[in-house]
PDB file of C-alpha atoms in Angstrom:
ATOM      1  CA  UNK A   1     -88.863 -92.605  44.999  1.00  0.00           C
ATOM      2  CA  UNK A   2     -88.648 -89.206  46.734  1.00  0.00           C
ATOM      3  CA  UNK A   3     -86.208 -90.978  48.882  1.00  0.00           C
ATOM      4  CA  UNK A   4     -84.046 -92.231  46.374  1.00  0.00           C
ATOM      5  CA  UNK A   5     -84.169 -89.081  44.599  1.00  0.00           C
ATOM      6  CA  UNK A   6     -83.472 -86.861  47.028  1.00  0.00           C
ATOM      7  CA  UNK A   7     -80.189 -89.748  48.078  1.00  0.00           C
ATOM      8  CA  UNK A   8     -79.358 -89.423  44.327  1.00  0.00           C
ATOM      9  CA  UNK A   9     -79.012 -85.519  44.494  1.00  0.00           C
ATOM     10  CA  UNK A  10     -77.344 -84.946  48.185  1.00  0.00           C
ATOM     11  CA  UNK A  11     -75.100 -87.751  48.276  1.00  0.00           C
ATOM     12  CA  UNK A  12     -75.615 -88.993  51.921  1.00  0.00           C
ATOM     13  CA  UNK A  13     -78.532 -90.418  53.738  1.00  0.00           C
ATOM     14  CA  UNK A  14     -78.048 -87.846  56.231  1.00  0.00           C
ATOM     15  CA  UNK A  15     -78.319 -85.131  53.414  1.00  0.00           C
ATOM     16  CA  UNK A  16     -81.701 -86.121  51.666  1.00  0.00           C
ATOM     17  CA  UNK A  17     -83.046 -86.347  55.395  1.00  0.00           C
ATOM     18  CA  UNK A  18     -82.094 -83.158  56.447  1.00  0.00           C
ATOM     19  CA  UNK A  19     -83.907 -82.100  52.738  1.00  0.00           C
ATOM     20  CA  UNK A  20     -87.323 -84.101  53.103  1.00  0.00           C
ATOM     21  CA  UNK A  21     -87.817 -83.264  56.925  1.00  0.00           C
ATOM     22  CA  UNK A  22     -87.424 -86.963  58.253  1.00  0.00           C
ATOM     23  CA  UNK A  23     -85.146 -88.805  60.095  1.00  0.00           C
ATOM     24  CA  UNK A  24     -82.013 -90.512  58.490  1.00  0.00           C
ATOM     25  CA  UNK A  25     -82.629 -93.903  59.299  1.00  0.00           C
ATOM     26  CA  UNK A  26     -86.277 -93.490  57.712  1.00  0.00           C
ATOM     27  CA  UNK A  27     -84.577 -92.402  54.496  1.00  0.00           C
ATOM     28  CA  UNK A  28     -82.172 -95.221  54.706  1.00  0.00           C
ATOM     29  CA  UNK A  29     -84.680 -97.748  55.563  1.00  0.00           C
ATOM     30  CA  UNK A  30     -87.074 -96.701  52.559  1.00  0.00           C
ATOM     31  CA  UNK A  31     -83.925 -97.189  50.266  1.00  0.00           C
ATOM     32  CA  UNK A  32     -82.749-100.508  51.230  1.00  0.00           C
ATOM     33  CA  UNK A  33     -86.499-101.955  51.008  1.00  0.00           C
ATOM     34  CA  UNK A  34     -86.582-100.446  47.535  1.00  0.00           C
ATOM     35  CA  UNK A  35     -83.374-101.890  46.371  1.00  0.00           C
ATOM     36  CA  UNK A  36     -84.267-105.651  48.525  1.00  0.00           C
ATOM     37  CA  UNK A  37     -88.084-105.888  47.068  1.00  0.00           C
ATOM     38  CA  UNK A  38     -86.671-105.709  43.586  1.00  0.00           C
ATOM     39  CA  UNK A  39     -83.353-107.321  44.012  1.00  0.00           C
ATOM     40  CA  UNK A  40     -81.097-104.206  42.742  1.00  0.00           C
ATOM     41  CA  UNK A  41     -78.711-102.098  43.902  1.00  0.00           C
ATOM     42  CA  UNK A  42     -79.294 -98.352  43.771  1.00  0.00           C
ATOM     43  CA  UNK A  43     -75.649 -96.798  45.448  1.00  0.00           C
ATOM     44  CA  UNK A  44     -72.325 -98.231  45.916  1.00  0.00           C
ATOM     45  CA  UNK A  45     -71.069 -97.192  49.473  1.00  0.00           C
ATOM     46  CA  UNK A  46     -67.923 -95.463  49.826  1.00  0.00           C
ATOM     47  CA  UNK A  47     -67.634 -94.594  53.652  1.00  0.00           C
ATOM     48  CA  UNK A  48     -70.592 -92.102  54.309  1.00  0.00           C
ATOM     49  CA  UNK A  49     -70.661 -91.494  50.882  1.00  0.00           C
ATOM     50  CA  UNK A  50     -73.163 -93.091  48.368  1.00  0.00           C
ATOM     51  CA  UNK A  51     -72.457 -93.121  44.763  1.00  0.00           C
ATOM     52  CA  UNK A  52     -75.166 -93.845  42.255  1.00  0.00           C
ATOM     53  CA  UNK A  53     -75.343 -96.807  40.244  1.00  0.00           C
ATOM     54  CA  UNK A  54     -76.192 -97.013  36.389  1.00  0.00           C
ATOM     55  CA  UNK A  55     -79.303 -98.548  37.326  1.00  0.00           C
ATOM     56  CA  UNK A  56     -80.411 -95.624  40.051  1.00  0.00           C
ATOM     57  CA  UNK A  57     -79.301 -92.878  37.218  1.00  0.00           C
ATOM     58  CA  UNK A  58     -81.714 -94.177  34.670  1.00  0.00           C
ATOM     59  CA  UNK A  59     -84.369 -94.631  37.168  1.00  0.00           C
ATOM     60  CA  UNK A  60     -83.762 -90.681  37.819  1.00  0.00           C
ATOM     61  CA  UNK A  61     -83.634 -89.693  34.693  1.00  0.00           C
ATOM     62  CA  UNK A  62     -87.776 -91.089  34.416  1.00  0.00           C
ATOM     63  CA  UNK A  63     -88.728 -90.591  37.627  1.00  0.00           C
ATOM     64  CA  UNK A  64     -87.628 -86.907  37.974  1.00  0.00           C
ATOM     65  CA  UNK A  65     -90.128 -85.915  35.212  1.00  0.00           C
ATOM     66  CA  UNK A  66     -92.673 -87.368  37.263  1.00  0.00           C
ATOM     67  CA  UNK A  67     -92.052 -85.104  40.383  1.00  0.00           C
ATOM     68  CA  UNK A  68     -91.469 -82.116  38.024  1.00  0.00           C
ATOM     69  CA  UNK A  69     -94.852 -82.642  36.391  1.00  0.00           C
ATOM     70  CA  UNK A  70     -96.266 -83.306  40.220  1.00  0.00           C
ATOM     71  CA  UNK A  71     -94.637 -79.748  41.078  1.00  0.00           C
ATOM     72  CA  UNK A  72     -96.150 -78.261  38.611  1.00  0.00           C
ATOM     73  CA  UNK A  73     -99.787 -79.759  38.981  1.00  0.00           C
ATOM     74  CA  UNK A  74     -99.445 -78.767  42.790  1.00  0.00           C
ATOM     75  CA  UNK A  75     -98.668 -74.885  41.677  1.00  0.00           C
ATOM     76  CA  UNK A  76    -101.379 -74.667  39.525  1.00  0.00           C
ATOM     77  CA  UNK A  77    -103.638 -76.327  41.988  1.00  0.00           C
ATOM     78  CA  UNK A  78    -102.001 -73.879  45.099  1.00  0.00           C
ATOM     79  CA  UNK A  79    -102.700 -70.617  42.445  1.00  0.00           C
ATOM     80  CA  UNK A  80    -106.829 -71.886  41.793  1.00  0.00           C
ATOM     81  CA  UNK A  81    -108.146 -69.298  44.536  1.00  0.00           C
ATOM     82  CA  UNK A  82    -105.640 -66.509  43.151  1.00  0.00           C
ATOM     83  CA  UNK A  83    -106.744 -65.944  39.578  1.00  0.00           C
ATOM     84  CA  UNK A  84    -110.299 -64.259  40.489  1.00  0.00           C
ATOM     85  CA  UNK A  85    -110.229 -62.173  36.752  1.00  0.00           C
ATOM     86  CA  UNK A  86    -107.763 -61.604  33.996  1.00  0.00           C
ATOM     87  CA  UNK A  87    -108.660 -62.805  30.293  1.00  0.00           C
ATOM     88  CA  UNK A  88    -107.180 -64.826  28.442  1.00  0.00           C
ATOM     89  CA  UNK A  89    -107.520 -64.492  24.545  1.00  0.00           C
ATOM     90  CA  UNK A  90    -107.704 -68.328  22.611  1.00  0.00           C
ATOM     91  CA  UNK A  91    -107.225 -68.816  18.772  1.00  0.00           C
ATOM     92  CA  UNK A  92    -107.978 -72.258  17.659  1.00  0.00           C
ATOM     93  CA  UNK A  93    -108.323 -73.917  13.978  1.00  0.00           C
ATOM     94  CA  UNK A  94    -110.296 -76.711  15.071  1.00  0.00           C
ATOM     95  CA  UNK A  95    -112.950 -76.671  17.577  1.00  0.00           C
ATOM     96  CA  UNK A  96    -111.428 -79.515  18.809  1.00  0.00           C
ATOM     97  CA  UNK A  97    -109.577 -80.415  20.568  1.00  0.00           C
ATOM     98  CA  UNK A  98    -109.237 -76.788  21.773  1.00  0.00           C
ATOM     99  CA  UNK A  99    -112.596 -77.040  23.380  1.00  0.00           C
ATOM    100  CA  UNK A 100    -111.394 -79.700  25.508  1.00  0.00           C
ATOM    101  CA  UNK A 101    -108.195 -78.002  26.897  1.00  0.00           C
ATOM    102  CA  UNK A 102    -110.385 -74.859  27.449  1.00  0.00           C
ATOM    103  CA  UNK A 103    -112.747 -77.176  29.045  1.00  0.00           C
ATOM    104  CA  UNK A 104    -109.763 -78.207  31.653  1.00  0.00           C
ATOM    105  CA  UNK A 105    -108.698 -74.743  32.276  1.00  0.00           C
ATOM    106  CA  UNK A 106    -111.871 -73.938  33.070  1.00  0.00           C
ATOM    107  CA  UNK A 107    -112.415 -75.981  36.127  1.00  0.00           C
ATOM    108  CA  UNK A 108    -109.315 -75.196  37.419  1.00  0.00           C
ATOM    109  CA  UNK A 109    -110.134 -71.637  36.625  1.00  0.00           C
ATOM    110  CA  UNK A 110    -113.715 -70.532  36.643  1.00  0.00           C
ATOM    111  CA  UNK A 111    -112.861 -67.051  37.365  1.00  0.00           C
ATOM    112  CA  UNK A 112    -110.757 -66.210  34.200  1.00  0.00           C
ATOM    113  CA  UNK A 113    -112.784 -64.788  31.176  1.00  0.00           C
ATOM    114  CA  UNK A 114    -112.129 -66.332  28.352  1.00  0.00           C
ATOM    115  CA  UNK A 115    -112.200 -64.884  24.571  1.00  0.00           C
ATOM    116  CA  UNK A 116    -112.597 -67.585  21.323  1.00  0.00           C
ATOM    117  CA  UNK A 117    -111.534 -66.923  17.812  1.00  0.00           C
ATOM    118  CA  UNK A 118    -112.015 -69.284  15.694  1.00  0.00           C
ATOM    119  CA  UNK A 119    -110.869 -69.435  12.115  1.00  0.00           C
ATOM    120  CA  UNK A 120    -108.578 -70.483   9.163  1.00  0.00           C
ATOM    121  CA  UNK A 121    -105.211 -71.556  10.263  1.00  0.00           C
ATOM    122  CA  UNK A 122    -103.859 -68.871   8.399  1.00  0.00           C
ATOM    123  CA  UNK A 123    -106.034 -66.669   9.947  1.00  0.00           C
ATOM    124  CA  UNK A 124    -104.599 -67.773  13.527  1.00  0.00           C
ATOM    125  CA  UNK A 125    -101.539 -67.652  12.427  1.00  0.00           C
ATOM    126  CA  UNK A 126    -101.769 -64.318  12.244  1.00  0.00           C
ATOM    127  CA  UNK A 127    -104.033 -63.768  15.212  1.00  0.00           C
ATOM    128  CA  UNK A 128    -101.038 -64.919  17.354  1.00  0.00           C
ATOM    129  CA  UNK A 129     -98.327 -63.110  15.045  1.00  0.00           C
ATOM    130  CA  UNK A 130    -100.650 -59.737  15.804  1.00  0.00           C
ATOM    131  CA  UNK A 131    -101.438 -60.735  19.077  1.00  0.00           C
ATOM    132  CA  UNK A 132    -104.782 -60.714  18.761  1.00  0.00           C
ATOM    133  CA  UNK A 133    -104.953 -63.816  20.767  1.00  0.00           C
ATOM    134  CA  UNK A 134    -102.441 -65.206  23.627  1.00  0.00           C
ATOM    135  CA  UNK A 135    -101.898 -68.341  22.783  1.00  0.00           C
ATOM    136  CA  UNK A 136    -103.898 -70.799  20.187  1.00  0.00           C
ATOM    137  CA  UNK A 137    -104.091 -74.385  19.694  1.00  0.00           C
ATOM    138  CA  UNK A 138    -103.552 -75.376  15.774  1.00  0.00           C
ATOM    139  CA  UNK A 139    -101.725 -78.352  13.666  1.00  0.00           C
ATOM    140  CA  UNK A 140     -98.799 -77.923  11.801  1.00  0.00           C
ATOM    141  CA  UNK A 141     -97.120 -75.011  13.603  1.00  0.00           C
ATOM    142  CA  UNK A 142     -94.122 -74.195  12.270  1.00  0.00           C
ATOM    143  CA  UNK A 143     -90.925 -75.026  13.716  1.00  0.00           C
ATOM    144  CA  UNK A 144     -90.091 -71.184  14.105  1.00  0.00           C
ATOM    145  CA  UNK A 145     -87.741 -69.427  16.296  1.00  0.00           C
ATOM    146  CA  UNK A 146     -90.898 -66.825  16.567  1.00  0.00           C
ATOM    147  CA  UNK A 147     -93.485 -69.502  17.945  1.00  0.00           C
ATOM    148  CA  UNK A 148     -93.292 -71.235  22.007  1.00  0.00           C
ATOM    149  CA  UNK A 149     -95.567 -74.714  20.900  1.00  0.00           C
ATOM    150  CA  UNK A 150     -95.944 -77.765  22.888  1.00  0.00           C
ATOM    151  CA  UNK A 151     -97.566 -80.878  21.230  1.00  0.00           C
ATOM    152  CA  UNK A 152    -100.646 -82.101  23.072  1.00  0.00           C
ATOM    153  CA  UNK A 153    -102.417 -84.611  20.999  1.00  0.00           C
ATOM    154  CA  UNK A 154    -101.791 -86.440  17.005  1.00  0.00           C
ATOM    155  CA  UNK A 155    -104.089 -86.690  14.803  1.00  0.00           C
ATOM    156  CA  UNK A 156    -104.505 -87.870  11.323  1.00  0.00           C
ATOM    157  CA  UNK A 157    -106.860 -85.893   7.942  1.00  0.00           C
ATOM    158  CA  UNK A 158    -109.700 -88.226   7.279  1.00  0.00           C
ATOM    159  CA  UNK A 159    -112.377 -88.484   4.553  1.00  0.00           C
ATOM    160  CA  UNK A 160    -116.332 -87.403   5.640  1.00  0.00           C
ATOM    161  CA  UNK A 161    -119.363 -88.648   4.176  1.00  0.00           C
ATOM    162  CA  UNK A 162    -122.914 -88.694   5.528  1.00  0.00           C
ATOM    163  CA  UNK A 163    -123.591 -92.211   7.141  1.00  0.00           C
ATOM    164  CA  UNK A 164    -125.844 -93.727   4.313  1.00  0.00           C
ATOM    165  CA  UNK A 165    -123.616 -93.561   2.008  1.00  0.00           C
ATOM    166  CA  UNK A 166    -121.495 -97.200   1.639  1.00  0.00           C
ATOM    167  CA  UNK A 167    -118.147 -95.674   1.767  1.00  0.00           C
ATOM    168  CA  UNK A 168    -118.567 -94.953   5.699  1.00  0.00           C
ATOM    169  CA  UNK A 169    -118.392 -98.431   6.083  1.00  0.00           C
ATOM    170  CA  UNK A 170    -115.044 -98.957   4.772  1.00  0.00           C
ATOM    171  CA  UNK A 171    -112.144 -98.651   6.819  1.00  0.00           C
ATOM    172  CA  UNK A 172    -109.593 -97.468   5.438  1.00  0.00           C
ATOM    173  CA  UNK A 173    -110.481 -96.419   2.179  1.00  0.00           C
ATOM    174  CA  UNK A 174    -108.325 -95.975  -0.752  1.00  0.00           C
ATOM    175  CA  UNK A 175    -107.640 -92.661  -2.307  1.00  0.00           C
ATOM    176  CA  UNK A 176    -108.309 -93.351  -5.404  1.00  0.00           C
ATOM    177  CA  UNK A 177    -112.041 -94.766  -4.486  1.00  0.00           C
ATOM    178  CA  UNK A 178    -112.819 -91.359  -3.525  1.00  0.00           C
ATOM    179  CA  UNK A 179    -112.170 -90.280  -7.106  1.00  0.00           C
ATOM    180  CA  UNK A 180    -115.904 -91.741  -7.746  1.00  0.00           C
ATOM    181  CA  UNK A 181    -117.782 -89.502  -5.437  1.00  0.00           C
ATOM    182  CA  UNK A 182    -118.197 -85.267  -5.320  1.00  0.00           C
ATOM    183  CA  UNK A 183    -115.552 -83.935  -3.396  1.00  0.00           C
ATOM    184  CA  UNK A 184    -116.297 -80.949  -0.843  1.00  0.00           C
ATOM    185  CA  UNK A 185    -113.283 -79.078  -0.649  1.00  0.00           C
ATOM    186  CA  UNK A 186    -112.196 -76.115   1.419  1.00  0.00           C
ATOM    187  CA  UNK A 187    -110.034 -73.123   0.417  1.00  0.00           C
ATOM    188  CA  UNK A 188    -105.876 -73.565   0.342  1.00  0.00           C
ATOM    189  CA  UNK A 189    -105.813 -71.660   3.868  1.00  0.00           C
ATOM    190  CA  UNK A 190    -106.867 -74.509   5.667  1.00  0.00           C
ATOM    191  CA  UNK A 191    -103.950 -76.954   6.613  1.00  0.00           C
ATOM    192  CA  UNK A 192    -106.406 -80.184   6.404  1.00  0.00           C
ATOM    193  CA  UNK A 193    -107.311 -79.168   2.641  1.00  0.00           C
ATOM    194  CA  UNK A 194    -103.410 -78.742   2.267  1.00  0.00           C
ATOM    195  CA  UNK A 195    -103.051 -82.320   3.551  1.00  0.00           C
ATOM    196  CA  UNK A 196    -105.747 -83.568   0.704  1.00  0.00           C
ATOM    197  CA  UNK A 197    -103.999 -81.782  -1.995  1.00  0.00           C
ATOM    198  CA  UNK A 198    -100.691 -83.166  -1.225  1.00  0.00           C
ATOM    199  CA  UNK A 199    -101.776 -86.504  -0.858  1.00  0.00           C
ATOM    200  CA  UNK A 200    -104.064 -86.445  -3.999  1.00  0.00           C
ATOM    201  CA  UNK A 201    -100.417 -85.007  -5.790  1.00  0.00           C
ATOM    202  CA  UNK A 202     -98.656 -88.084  -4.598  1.00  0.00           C
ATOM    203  CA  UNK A 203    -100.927 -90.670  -5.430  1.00  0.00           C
ATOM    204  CA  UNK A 204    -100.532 -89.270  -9.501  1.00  0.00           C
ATOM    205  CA  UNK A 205    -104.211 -87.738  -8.883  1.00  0.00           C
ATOM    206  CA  UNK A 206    -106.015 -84.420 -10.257  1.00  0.00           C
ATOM    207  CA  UNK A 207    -109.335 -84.331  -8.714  1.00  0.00           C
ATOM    208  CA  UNK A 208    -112.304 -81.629  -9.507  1.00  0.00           C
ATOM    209  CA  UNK A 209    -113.868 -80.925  -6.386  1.00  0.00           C
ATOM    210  CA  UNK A 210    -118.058 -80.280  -6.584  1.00  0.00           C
ATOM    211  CA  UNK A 211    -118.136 -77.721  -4.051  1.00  0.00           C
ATOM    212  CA  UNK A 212    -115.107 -75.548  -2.720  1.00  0.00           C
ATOM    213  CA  UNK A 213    -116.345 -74.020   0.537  1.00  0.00           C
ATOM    214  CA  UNK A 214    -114.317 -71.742   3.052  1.00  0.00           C
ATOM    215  CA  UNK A 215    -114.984 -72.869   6.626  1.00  0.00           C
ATOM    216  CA  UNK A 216    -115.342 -76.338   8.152  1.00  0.00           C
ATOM    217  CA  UNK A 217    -118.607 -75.819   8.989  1.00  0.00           C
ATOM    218  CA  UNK A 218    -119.762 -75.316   5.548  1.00  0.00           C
ATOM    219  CA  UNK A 219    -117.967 -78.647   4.999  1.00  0.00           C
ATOM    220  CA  UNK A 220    -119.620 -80.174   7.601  1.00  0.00           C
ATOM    221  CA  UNK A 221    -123.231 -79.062   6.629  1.00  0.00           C
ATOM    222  CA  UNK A 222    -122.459 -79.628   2.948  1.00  0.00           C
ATOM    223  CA  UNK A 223    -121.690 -83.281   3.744  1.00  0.00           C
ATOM    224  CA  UNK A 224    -124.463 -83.713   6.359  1.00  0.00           C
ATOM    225  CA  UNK A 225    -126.924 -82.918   3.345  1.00  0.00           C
ATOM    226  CA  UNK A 226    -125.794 -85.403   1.334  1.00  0.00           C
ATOM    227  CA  UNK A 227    -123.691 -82.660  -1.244  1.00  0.00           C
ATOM    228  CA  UNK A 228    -120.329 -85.018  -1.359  1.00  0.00           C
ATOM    229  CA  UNK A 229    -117.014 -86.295   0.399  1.00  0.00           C
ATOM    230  CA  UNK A 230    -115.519 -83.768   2.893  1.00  0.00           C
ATOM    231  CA  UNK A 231    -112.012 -83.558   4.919  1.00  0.00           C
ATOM    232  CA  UNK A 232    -111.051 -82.476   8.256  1.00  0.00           C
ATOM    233  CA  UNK A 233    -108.786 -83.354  11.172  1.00  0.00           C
ATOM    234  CA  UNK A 234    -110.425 -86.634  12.864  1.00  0.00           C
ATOM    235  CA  UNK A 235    -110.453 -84.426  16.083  1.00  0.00           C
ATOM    236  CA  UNK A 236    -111.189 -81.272  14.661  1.00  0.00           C
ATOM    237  CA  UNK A 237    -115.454 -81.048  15.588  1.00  0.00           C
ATOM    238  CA  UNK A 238    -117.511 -83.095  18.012  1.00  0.00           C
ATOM    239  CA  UNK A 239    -120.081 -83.468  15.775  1.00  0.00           C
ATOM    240  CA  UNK A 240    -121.788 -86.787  15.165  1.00  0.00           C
ATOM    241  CA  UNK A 241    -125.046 -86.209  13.455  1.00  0.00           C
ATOM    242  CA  UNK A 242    -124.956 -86.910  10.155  1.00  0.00           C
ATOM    243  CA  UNK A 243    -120.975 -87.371   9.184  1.00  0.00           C
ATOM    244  CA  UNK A 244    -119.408 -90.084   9.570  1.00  0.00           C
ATOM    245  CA  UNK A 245    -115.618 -90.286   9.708  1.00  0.00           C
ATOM    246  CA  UNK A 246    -113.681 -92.984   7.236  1.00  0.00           C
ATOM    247  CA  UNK A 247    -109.478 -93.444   7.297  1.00  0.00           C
ATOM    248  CA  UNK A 248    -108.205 -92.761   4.276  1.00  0.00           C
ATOM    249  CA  UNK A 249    -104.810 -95.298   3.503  1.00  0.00           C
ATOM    250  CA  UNK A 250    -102.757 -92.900   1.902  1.00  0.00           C
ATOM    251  CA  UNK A 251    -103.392 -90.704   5.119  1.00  0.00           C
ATOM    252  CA  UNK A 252    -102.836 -92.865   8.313  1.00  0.00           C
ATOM    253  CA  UNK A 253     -99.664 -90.707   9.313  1.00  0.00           C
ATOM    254  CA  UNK A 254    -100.569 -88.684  12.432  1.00  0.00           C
ATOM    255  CA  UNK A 255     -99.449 -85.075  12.789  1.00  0.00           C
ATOM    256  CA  UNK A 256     -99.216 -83.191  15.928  1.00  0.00           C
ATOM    257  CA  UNK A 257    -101.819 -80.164  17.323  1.00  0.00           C
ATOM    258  CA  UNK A 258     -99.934 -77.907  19.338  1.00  0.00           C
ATOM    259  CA  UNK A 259    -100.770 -75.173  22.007  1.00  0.00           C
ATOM    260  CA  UNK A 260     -98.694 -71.893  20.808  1.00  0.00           C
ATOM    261  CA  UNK A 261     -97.815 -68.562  21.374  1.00  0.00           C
ATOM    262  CA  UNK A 262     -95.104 -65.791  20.489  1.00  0.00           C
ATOM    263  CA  UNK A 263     -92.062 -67.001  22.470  1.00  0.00           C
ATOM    264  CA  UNK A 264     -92.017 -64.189  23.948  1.00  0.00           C
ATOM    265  CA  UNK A 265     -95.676 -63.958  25.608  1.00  0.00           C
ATOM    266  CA  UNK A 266     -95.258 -65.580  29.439  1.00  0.00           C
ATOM    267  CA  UNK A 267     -98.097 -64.169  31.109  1.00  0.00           C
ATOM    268  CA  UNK A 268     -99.301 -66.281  34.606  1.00  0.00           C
ATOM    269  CA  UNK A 269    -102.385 -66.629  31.941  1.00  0.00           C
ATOM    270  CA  UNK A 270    -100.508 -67.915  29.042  1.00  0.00           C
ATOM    271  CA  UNK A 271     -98.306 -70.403  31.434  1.00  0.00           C
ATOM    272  CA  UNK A 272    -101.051 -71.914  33.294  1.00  0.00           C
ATOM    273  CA  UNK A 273    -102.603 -72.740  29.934  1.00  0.00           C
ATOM    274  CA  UNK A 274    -100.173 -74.594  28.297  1.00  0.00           C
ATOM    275  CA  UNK A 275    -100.012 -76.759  31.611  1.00  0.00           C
ATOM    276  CA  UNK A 276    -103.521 -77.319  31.089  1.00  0.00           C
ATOM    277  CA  UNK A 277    -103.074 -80.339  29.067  1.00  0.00           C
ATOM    278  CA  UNK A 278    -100.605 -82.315  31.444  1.00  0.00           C
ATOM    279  CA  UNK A 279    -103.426 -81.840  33.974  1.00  0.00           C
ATOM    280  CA  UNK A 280    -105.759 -83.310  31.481  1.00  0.00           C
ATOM    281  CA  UNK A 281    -103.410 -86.336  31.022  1.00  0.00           C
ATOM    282  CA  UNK A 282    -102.908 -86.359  34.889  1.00  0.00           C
ATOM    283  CA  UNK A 283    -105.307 -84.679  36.592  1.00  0.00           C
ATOM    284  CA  UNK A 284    -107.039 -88.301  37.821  1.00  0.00           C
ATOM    285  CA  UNK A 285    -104.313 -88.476  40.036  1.00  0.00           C
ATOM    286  CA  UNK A 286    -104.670 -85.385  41.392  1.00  0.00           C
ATOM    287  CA  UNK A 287    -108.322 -85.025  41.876  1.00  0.00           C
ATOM    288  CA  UNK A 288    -109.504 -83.694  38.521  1.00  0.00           C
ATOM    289  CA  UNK A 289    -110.558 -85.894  36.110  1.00  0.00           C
ATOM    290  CA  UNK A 290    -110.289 -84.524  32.565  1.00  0.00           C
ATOM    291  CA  UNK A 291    -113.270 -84.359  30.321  1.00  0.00           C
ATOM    292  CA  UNK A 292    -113.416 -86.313  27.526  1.00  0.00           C
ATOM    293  CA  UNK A 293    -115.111 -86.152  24.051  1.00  0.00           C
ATOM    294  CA  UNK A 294    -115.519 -89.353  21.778  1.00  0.00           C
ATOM    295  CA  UNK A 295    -112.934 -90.815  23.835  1.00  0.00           C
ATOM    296  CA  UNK A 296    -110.011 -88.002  22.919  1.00  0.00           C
ATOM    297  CA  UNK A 297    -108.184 -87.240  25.672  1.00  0.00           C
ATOM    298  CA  UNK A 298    -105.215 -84.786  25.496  1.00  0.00           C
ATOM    299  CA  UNK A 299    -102.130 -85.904  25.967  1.00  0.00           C
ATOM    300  CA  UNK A 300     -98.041 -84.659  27.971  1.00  0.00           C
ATOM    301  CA  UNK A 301     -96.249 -83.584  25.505  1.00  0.00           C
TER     302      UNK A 301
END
């Protein structure tokens, strides 16, 4: 595919030789087998010229991404014995899957120091805004002219109970059904209790909540001891014991986490992060297998 891409973008075999260091007929050769193993024709020759055909632009189009994303794995990989200090500064909402990108970065990385604030989304929000932090990994970022985000995984708001109860058996539950149990709500600064209200507003529904607690972690506890139904982002804690994690069928739609940062903060620090999660999705291939928690892995955006 180098080959044919290099062809594609010089025009001549003699051209995308002279580019990849090898000798014309090599280049040639690798192009015909290509084009006679899967019965298509890549260029129409005109005299020493090759022009592309419909088939060998859309095949560029997808394939080019590919060596972009290999470029950039390689410069990351070429930079590891460079970055012997610096710190980077992380926000995140969630735990996860923050933890896990941070987790990447860090074996590419070991050298960097690495600050964690953890909080409300509001409260990163503004973190970032008053660069506090460099970048921060959050869901629903707003689509603002002030913010550089990159998706890297979707996830969906789910329901959390402790694992005797009956509901965590059901899958998905109805939102109404949860109208039967105490609710454990958190405050209106957290974007997964945002999600709740909204949905309880659409389904014609006005619940009381039991407890109202502000941090996830109070959730989490409060459900663990048996206190009621709790919310989060079905990727926002590794945390097994005790909670178990139940769909909810008014809530199936998955929304995006994204890796931010002011748009105009491109420290080496700040870049190399935000690639972190294409190595996650590709670093097998390269050599460094991503680690993975309950079977999320982060995702190219």
């Amino acid at each position: 595919m180098r080959a044919v891409n290099a062809v594609f973008e010089t025009g001549t075999f003699a051209a995308a030789a002279r580019r990849l260091g090898v000798s014309q007929p090599a280049v040639a050769q690798l192009v015909r087998e290509l084009e006679a193993e899967y019965g298509v024709a890549l260029f129409d020759r005109h005299g020493h010229t090759l022009i592309a055909t419909t088939l060998c632009r859309r095949l560029y189009a997808a394939t080019n991404k590919v060596q972009s994303i290999e470029a950039e794995a390689l410069a990351i990989l070429q930079q590891r014995d460079e970055l012997s200090g610096g710190e980077l500064r992380i926000g995140l909402g969630n735990a996860m899957p923050g933890m896990l990108l941070i987790a990447t970065f860090r074996k590419l990385f070991p050298k960097v120091q690495i600050s964690i604030e953890i909080g409300s989304w509001s409260t990163i929000v503004a973190a970032v805004v008053d660069q506090r932090v460099d970048v921060a990994v959050l869901p629903e970022v707003p689509d603002d002219s002030r913010f550089r985000r990159e998706a890297c995984i979707q996830q969906r708001v789910v329901a959390m109970c402790h694992p005797g109860y009956a509901l965590a058996s059901q899958a998905p539950v109805a939102i109404m059904n949860l109208m039967e149990h105490p609710l454990v709500f958190r405050s209106r600064d957290s974007s997964a209790q945002r999600t709740v209200d909204k949905a309880f507003r659409l389904a014609g529904l006005r619940p009381t909540p039991a407890i109202v607690v502000n941090t996830r972690e109070g959730m989490l506890e409060a459900v663990a001891n048996k206190l009621g139904i709790g919310f989060g982002w079905e990727h926002g804690s590794s945390r097994v014991d005790r909670i178990a994690k139940v769909l909810i069928a008014e809530m199936e739609a998955e929304s995006p986490e994204y890796i931010f940062s002011l748009a105009g903060k491109r420290g080496r620090l700040v870049e190399l992060f935000f690639h972190a999660h294409r190595m996650s999705a590709y670093g097998d291939a390269i050599g460094f297998p991503a680690p993975a928690v309950d079977g999320l892995r982060l995702s190219p955006s």
